[in-house]
Coordinates of C-alpha atoms and ligand atoms in Angstrom, one line a residue:
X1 CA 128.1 164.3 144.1
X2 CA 124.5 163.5 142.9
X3 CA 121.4 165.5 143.1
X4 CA 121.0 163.3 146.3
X5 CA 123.9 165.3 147.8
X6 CA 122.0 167.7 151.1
X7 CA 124.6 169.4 153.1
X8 CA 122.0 171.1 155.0
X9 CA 121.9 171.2 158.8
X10 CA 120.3 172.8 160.8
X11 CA 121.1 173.9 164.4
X12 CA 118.3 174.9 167.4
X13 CA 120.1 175.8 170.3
X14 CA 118.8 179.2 172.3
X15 CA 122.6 180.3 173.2
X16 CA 124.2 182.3 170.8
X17 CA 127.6 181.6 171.3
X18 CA 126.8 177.8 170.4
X19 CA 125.8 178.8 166.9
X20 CA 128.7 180.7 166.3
X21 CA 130.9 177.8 167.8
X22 CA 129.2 175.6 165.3
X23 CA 129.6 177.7 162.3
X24 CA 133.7 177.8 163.5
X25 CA 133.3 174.3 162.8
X26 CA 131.4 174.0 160.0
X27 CA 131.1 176.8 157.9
X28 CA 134.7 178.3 158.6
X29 CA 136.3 180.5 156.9
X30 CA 139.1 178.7 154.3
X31 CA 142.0 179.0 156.4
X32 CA 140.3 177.8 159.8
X33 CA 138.9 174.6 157.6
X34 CA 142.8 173.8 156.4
X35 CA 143.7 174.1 160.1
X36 CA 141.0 171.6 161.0
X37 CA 141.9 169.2 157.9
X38 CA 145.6 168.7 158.8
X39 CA 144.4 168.6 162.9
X40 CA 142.2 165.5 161.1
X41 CA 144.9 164.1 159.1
X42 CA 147.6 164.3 162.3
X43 CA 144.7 162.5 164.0
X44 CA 143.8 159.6 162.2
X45 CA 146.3 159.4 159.6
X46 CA 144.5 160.0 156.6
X47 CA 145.3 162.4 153.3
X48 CA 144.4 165.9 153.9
X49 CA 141.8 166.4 151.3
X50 CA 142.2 169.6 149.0
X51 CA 138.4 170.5 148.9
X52 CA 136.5 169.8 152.0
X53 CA 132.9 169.8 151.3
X54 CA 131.2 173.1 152.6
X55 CA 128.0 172.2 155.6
X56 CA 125.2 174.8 155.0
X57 CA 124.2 176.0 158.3
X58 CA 121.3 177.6 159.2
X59 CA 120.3 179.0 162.7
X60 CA 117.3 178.8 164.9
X61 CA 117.2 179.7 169.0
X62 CA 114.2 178.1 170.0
X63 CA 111.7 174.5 168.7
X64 CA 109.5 176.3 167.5
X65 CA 111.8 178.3 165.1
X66 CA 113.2 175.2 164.4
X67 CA 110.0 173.9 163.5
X68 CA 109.5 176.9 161.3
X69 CA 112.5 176.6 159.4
X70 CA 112.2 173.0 158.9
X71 CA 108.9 173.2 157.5
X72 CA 110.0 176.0 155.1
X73 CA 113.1 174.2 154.1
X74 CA 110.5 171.1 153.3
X75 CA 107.8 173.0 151.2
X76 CA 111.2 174.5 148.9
X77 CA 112.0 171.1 148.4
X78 CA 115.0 171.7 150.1
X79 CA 115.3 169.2 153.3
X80 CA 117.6 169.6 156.4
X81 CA 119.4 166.6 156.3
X82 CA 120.6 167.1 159.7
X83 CA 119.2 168.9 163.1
X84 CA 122.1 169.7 165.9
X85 CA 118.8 170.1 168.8
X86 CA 119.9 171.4 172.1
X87 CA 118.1 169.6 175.3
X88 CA 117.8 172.6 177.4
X89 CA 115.7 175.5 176.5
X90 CA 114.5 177.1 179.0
X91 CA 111.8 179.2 177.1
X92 CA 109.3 177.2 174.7
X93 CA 109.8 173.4 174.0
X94 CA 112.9 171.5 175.1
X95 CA 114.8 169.0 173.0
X96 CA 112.9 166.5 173.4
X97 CA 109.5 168.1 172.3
X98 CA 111.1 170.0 169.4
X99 CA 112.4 166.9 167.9
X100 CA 109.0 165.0 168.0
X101 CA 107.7 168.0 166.2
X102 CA 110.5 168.0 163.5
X103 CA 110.1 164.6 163.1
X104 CA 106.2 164.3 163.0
X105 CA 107.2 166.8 160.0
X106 CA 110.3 165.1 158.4
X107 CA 110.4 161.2 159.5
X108 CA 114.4 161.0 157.6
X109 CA 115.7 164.1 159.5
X110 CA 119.2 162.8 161.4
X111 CA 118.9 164.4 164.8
X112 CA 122.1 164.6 167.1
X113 CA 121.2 166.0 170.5
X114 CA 123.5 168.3 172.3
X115 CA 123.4 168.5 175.8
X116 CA 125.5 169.0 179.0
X117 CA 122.9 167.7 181.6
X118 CA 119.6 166.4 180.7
X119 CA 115.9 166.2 182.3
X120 CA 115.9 162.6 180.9
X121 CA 118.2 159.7 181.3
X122 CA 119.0 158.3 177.4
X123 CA 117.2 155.7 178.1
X124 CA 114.5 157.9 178.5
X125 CA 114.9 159.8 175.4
X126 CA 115.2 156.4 173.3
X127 CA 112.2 155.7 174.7
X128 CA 110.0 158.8 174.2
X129 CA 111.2 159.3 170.7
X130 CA 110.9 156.0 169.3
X131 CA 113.9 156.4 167.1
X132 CA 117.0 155.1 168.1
X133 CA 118.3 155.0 164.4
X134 CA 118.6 158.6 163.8
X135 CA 119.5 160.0 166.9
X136 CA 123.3 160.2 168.2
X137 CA 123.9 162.3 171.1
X138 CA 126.6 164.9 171.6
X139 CA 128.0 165.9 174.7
X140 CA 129.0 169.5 176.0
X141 CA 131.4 170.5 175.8
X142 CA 132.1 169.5 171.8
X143 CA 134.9 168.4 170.4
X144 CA 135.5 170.0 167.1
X145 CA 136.6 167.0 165.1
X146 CA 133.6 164.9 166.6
X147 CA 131.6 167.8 165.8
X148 CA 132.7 167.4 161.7
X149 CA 132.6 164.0 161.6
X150 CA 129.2 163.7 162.9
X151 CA 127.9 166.3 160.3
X152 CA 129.5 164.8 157.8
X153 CA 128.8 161.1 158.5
X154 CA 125.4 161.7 159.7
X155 CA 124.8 163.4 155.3
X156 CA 126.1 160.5 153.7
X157 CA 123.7 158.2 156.3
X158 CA 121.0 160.6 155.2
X159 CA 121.8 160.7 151.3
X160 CA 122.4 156.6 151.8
X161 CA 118.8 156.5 153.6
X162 CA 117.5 158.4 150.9
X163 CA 119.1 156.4 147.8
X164 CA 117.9 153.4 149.4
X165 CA 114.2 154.5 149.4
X166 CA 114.4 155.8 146.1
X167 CA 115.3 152.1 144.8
X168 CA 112.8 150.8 147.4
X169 CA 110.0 152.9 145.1
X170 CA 111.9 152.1 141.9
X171 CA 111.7 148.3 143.0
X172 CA 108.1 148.8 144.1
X173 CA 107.1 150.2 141.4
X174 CA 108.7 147.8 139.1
X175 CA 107.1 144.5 141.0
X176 CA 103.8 146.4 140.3
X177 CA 104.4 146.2 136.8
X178 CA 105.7 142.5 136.4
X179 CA 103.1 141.9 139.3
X180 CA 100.4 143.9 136.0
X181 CA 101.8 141.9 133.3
X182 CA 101.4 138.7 135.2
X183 CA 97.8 139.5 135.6
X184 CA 97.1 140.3 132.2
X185 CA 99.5 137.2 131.3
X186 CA 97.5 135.0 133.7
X187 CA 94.1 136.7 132.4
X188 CA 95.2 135.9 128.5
X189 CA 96.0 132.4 129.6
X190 CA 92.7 131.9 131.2
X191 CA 90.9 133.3 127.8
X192 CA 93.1 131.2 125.6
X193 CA 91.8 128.0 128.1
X194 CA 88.4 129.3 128.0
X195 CA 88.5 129.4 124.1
X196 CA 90.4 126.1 123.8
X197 CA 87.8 124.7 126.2
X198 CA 85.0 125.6 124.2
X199 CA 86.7 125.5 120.2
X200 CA 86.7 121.4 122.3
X201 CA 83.5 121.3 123.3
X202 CA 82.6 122.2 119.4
X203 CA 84.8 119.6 118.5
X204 CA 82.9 117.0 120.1
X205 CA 79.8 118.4 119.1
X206 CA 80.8 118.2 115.4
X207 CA 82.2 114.7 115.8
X208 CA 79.1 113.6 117.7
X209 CA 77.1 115.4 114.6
X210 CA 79.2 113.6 112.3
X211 CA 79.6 110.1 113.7
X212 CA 75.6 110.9 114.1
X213 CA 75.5 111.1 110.3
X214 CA 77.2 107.7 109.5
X215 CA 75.4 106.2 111.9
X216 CA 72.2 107.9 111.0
X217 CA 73.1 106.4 107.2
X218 CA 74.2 102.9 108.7
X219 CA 71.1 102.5 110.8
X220 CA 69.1 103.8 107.5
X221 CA 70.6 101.1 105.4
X222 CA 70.0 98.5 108.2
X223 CA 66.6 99.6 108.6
X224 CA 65.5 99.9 104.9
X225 CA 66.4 96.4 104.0
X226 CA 63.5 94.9 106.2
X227 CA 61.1 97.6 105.6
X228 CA 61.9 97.1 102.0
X229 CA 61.1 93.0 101.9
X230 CA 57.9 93.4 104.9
X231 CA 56.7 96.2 102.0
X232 CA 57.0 93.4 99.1
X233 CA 55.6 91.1 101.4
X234 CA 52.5 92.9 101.9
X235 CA 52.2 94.0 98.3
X236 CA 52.0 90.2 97.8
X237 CA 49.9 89.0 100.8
X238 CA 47.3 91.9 99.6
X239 CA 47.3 90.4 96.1
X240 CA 47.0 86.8 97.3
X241 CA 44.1 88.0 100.2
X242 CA 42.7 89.8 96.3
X243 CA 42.6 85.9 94.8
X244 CA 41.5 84.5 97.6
X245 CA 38.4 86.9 98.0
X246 CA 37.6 86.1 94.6
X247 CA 37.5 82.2 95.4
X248 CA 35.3 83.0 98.2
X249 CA 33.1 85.1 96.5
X250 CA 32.3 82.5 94.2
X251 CA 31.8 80.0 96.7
X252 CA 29.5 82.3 98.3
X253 CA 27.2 82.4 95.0
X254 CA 27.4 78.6 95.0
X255 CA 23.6 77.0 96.3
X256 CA 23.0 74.4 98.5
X257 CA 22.7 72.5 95.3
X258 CA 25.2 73.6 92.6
X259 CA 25.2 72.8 89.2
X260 CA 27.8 71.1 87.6
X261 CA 29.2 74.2 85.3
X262 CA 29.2 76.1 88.8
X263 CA 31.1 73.8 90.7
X264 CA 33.8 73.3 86.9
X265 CA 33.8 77.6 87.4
X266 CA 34.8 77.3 91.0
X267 CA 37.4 74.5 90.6
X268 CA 38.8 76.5 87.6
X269 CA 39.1 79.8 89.5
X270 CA 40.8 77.6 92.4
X271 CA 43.2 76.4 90.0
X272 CA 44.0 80.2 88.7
X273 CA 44.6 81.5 92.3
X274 CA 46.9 78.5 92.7
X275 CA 45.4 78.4 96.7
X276 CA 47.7 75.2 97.5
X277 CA 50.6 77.6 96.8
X278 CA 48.8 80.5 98.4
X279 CA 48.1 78.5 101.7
X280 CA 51.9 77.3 101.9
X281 CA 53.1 80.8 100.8
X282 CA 51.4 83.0 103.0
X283 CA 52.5 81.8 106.4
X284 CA 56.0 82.2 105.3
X285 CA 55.3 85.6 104.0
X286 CA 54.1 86.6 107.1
X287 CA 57.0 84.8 109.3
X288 CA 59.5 86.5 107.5
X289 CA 57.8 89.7 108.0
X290 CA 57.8 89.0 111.4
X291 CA 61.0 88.9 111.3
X292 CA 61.8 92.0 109.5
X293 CA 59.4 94.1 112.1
X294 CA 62.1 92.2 114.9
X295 CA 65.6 93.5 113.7
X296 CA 64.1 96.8 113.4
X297 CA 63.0 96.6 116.6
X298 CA 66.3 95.7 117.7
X299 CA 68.0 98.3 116.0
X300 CA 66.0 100.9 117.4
X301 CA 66.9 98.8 121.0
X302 CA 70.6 98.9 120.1
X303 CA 70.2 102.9 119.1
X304 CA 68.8 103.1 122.7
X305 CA 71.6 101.4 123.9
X306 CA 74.5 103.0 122.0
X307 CA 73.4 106.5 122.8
X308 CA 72.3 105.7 126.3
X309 CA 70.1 109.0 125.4
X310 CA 68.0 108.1 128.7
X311 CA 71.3 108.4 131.5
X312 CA 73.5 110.4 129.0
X313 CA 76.6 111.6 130.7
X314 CA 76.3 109.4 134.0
X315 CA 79.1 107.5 135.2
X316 CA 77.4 104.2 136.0
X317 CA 78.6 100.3 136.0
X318 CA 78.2 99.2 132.7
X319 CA 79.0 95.7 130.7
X320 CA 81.6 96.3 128.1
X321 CA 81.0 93.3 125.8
X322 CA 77.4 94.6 125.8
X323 CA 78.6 97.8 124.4
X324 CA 80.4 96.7 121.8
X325 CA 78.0 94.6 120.2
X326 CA 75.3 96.9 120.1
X327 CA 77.8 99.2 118.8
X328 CA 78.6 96.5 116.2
X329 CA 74.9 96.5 115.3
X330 CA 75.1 99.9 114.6
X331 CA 77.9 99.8 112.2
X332 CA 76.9 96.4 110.7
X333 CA 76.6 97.9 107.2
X334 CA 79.7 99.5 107.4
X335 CA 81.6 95.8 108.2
X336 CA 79.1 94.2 106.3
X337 CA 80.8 94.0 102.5
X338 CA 84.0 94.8 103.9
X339 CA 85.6 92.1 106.7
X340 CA 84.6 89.3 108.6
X341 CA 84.3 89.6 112.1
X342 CA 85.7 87.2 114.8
X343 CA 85.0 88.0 118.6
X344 CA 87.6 86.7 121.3
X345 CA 85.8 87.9 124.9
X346 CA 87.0 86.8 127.7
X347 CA 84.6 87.2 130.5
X348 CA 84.5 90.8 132.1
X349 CA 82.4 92.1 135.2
X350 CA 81.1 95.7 134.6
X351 CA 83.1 98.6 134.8
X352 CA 82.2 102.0 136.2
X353 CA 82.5 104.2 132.9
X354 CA 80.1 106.9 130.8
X355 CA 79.0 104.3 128.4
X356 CA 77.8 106.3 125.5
X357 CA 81.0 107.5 125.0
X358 CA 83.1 104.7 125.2
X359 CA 80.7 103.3 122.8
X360 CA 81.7 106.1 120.2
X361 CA 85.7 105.0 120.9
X362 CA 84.3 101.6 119.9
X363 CA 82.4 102.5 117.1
X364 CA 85.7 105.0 115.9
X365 CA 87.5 102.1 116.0
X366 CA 86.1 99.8 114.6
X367 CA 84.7 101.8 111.6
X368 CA 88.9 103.1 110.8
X369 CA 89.4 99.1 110.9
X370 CA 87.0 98.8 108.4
X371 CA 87.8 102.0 106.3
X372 CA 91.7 100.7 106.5
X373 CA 90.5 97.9 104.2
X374 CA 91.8 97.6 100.7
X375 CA 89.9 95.9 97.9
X376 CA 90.0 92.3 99.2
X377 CA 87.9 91.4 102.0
X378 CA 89.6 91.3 105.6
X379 CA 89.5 90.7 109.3
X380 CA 88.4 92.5 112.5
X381 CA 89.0 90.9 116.4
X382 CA 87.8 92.2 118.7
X383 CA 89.0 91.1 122.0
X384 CA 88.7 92.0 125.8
X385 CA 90.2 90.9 128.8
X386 CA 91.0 92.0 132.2
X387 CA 94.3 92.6 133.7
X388 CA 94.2 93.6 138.0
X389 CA 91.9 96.3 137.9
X390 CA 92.1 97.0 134.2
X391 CA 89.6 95.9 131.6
X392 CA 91.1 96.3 128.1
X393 CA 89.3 95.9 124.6
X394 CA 91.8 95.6 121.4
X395 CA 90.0 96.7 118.0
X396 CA 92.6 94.1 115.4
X397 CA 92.4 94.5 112.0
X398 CA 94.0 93.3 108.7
X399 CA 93.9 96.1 107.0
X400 CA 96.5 98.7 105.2
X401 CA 98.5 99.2 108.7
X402 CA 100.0 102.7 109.3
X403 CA 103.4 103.7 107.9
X404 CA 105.5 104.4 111.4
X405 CA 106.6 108.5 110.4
X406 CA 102.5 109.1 111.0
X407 CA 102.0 106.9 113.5
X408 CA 102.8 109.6 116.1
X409 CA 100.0 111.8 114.3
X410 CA 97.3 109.8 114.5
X411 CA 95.7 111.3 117.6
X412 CA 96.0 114.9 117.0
X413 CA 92.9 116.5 116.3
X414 CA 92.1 117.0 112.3
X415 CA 95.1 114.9 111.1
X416 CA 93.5 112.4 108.3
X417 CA 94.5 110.8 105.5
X418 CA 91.2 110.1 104.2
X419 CA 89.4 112.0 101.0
X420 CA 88.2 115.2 101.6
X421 CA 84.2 114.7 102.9
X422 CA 85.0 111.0 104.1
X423 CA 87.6 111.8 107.6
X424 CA 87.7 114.8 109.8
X425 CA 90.4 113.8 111.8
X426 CA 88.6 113.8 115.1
X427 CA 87.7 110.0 115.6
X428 CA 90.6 109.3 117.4
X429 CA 91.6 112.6 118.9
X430 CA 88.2 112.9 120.7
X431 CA 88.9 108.9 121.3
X432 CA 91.8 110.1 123.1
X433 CA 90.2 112.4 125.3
X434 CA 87.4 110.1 126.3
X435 CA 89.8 107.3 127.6
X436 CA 91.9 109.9 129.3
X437 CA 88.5 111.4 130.7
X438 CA 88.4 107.5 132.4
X439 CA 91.9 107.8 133.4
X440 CA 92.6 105.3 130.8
X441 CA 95.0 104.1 128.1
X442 CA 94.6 104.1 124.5
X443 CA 97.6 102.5 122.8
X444 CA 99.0 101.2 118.9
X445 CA 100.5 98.8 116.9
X446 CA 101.0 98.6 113.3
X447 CA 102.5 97.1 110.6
X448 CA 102.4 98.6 107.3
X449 CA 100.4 96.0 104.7
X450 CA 99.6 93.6 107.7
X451 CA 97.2 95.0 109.8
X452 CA 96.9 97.5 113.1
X453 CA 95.6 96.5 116.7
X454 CA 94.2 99.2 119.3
X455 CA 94.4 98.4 122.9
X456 CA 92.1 100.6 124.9
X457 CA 92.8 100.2 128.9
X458 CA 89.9 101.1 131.5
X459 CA 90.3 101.3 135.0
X460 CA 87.0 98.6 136.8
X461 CA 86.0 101.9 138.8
X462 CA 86.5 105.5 138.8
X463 CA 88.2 107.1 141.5
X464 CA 86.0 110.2 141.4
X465 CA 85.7 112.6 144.9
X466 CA 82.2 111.3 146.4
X467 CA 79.5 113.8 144.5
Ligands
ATP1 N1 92.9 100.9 111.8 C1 93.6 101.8 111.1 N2 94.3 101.4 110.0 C2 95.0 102.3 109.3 N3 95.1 103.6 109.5 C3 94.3 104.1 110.6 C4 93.5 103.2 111.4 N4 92.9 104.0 112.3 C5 93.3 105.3 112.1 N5 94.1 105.3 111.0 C6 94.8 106.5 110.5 O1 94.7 107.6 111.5 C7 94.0 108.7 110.9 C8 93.2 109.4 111.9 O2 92.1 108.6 112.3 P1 90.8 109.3 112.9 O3 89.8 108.3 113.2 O4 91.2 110.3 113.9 O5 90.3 110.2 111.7 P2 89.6 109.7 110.3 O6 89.2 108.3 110.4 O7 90.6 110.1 109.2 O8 88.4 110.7 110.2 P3 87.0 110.5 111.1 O9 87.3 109.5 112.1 O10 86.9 111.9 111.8 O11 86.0 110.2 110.2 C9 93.2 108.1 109.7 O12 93.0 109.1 108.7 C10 94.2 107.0 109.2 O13 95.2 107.5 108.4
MG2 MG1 88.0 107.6 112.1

C-alpha cells in the first residue's frame, strides 16, 4: 500500500474485557486471524486472502486518555485513522463529549460508537455532533466479522478521504499557479497594449509632424509666389512714386510766370518719367497687389480651416465639400504641375465627424493621387455623394494604379514604395484608423497603368454614449 496506508485505531472504552475482545479481533494472534478469514470466506463467499492486513490497536479507558493519545499520535505525525468510542463511561466524559474533543483535535478521525444503551437517541447524537459522515454506530454485543469489516472499511474511507484532499491541495495549488500565470499573462498583455497604444499615438504624432512638413512647404510655395510679385510691385511703385516726386518737384520751382526754357525742362522731364504710362501702370500695380495680399489671406483662412486648430479634436457637424477644398488649397502646389482636377459633388448636408482629421485622410489621399503620377500630366475626381445615412467621398486618379499582390499592403503602417525621405508609410495606415475611429469605411480599386479610386464611407452622425 502507499505511504497513505494508517491501520491505526484506536479504542476508548473504560471495560477491560472490551479491549481485550477487540484485540481477539483485530490484532489476533496468526492462527485466530485464519479462523476468522475462512469464517469470512464461508460467509460471503469470497477468496480467503493469504495475508490479512494487521490493525494496530492501541488502548485507552477513559476521553480523556483518549484525548491524550490522540493528540500524541497527531504531534508524531502518526494519526488514528479510526476511534472505536464507547457511549457509557461512567467516570469522566461519555461518548459523546469525548468524540467532540477528538474531533475538535482531528476533524478526519472515523469514529464508530459502541454502545448497548445510550443517554441519547441517534438522532440525538447526529445532531450534537454535526458529523453524520464519519460516524457508524456499533451495537453491543459485537459481532466479530462486523467488527473487522468496519475497521477495515472505515481505513480505506479514511486513506480515500485523505488521497482526495491531497489532490484537492495539489489541484488548489495548481489553479493558483495557472490562476499566477494568467495574471502576469493578462498584466504583459495590458503592457504590450499600453506600449502599442502609445508606439500609435507617436505614430500619429510623426505623421501629423510630417504631413505638417509638406504642408508647411506647400503653403510656403503658395504663399511666396504673391509675396514675391506684391515685393516687385512695390520695388516698382517706389521707383515710379521716385519719378513722379521729381516731376513735382520741378513743378513746384515753376513761378506764377514761367519762362519758356522752364516750362521745355518740365515737359522734358514729364516725358523721361513717361507719367501717361505711370498713371495707367500704377493702379494696376496696386490691384494686383491687392490681390496677392487676398490669396494669402485666404491661405492662412484655409490653414485655419484645415487644422481646425481652434476646436481641435471635437466631434462637431461639419460640411465635407468644405473640407475638401480648403484641403485642396493646401496642397494646390502639389496638384499644380502634376494633374488637372475635376470636381463631381453632389449636394451633402453636414456630417457629425472630427474635421481636422478627416481633412488629413483627404489631403493623404489626394497627395498619393498626385505622387502616383508618371511623367505625363493626369487626372484627379473627386466626388461625394450620399447613400441612407452614409456620406462617401472617392479620391480618382489616373495615375500608375497598384499592382494587385500589394494591394492588400497598402494600409499597414510603414509599408511604402516610395524613395527613401519622400513616403513613410503612415498616410494611409493612420487614414485607416481615422475612418474606423468614425465607424467608417475606407475602401480600393485599382488597375495597374490606368488609375486607382478611394471610396471613403462616413456615417451622417456618430453614435457616441451622450458625454
Ligand atoms: N493613388 C495611389 N496610386 C498608386 N499607389 C498608391 C496610391 N495610394 C497609395 N499607394 C501605394 O500605397 C503605399 C502606401 O501609401 P501611404 O500613403 O500609406 O504611404 P506613402 O504615400 O508611401 O508615404 P506617406 O503617405 O507616409 O508619405 C504607397 O507607397 C503606394 O505604393
Ligand atoms: Mg501617402
Amino acid at each position: 500500500m502507499s505511504e497513505l496506508s494508517n491501520r491505526r485505531i484506536l479504542l476508548i472504552d473504560d471495560m477491560p474485557s472490551i479491549h481485550e475482545d477487540f484485540r481477539k479481533i483485530l490484532a489476533p494472534p496468526a492462527a485466530q486471524s485464519v479462523e476468522l478469514d475462512e469464517m469470512e470466506a464461508a460467509l460471503f463467499g469470497a477468496q480467503t486472502r493469504p495475508q490479512r492486513p494487521l490493525f494496530e490497536l492501541d488502548s485507552a479507558y477513559g476521553g480523556e486518555e483518549g484525548l491524550g493519545k490522540l493528540m500524541q499520535a497527531l504531534a508524531e505525525q502518526r494519526p488514528y485513522a479510526l476511534a472505536f468510542v464507547d457511549m457509557r463511561m461512567p467516570d469522566g466524559w461519555d461518548g459523546a463529549k469525548t468524540i467532540e474533543h477528538l474531533w475538535q483535535q482531528d476533524p478526519q478521525l472515523q469514529v464508530v460508537v459502541c454502545t448497548a444503551y445510550s443517554d441519547y437517541s441517534w438522532d440525538e447524537l447526529l445532531e450534537r455532533l454535526q458529523a453524520h459522515d464519519r460516524l457508524l454506530i456499533l451495537k453491543k454485543p459485537f459481532d466479530n466479522i462486523e467488527v473487522q469489516q468496519m475497521a477495515n472499511t472505515l481505513l480505506t474511507k479514511w486513506q480515500m478521504t485523505e488521497r482526495a484532499s491531497l489532490q484537492m491541495h495539489h489541484l488548489e495549488h495548481l489553479v493558483d499557479q495557472r490562476t499566477a500565470q494568467f495574471k502576469q499573462a493578462s498584466e504583459e498583455l495590458q503592457r504590450e497594449i499600453d506600449e502599442r497604444k502609445q508606439l500609435e499615438s507617436q505614430l500619429v504624432q510623426s505623421e501629423k509632424l510630417a504631413s505638417l512638413g509638406q504642408m508647411a512647404a506647400g503653403v510656403a510655395h503658395e504663399i511666396n509666389n504673391p509675396i514675391g510679385f506684391i515685393s516687385s510691385n512695390l520695388g516698382t511703385l517706389d521707383g515710379y512714386f521716385k519719378q513722379l516726386l521729381s516731376v513735382l518737384d520741378a513743378w513746384q520751382t515753376l513761378g506764377p510766370m514761367p519762362d519758356s526754357e522752364s516750362v521745355a525742362r518740365l515737359e522734358q522731364l514729364r516725358k523721361d518719367a513717361d507719367l501717361d504710362f505711370l498713371l495707367e501702370d500704377i493702379p494696376v500695380l496696386i490691384r494686383e497687389s491687392k490681390e496677392g495680399i487676398g490669396r494669402v489671406g485666404q491661405i492662412v483662412k484655409d490653414l485655419k480651416d484645415f487644422s481646425r486648430v481652434d476646436t481641435q479634436q471635437q466631434w462637431q457637424w461639419a460640411n465635407l465639400q468644405q473640407g475638401i477644398e480648403s484641403t485642396l488649397n493646401i496642397v494646390a502646389s502639389e496638384l499644380k504641375y502634376k494633374a488637372d482636377l475635376i470636381k463631381e459633388y453632389q449636394p451633402l448636408p453636414d456630417i457629425e465627424c472630427l474635421p481636422s482629421q478627416i481633412n488629413q485622410v483627404i489631403m493623404n489621399l489626394v497627395v498619393n493621387a498626385a505622387q502616383a503620377m508618371g511623367p505625363e500630366r493626369g487626372t484627379i475626381t473627386l466626388r461625394t455623394g450620399q447613400q441612407q445615412d452614409t456620406a462617401w467621398v472617392e479620391v480618382a486618379d489616373t495615375g500608375a494604379g497598384i499592382a494587385p499582390d500589394i494591394l492588400q499592403k497598402i494600409f499597414d503602417p510603414f509599408f511604402t514604395t516610395k524613395p527613401v525621405g519622400q513616403g513613410t508609410g503612415l498616410g494611409l495606415s493612420l487614414s485607416y484608423g481615422i475612418v474606423k475611429k468614425h465607424g467608417g469605411d475606407i475602401s480600393v480599386r485599382s488597375e495597374p497603368g490606368v488609375g486607382t479610386t478611394f471610396r471613403v464611407e462616413l456615417p451622417m452622425r456618430q453614435n457616441r454614449p451622450a458625454a
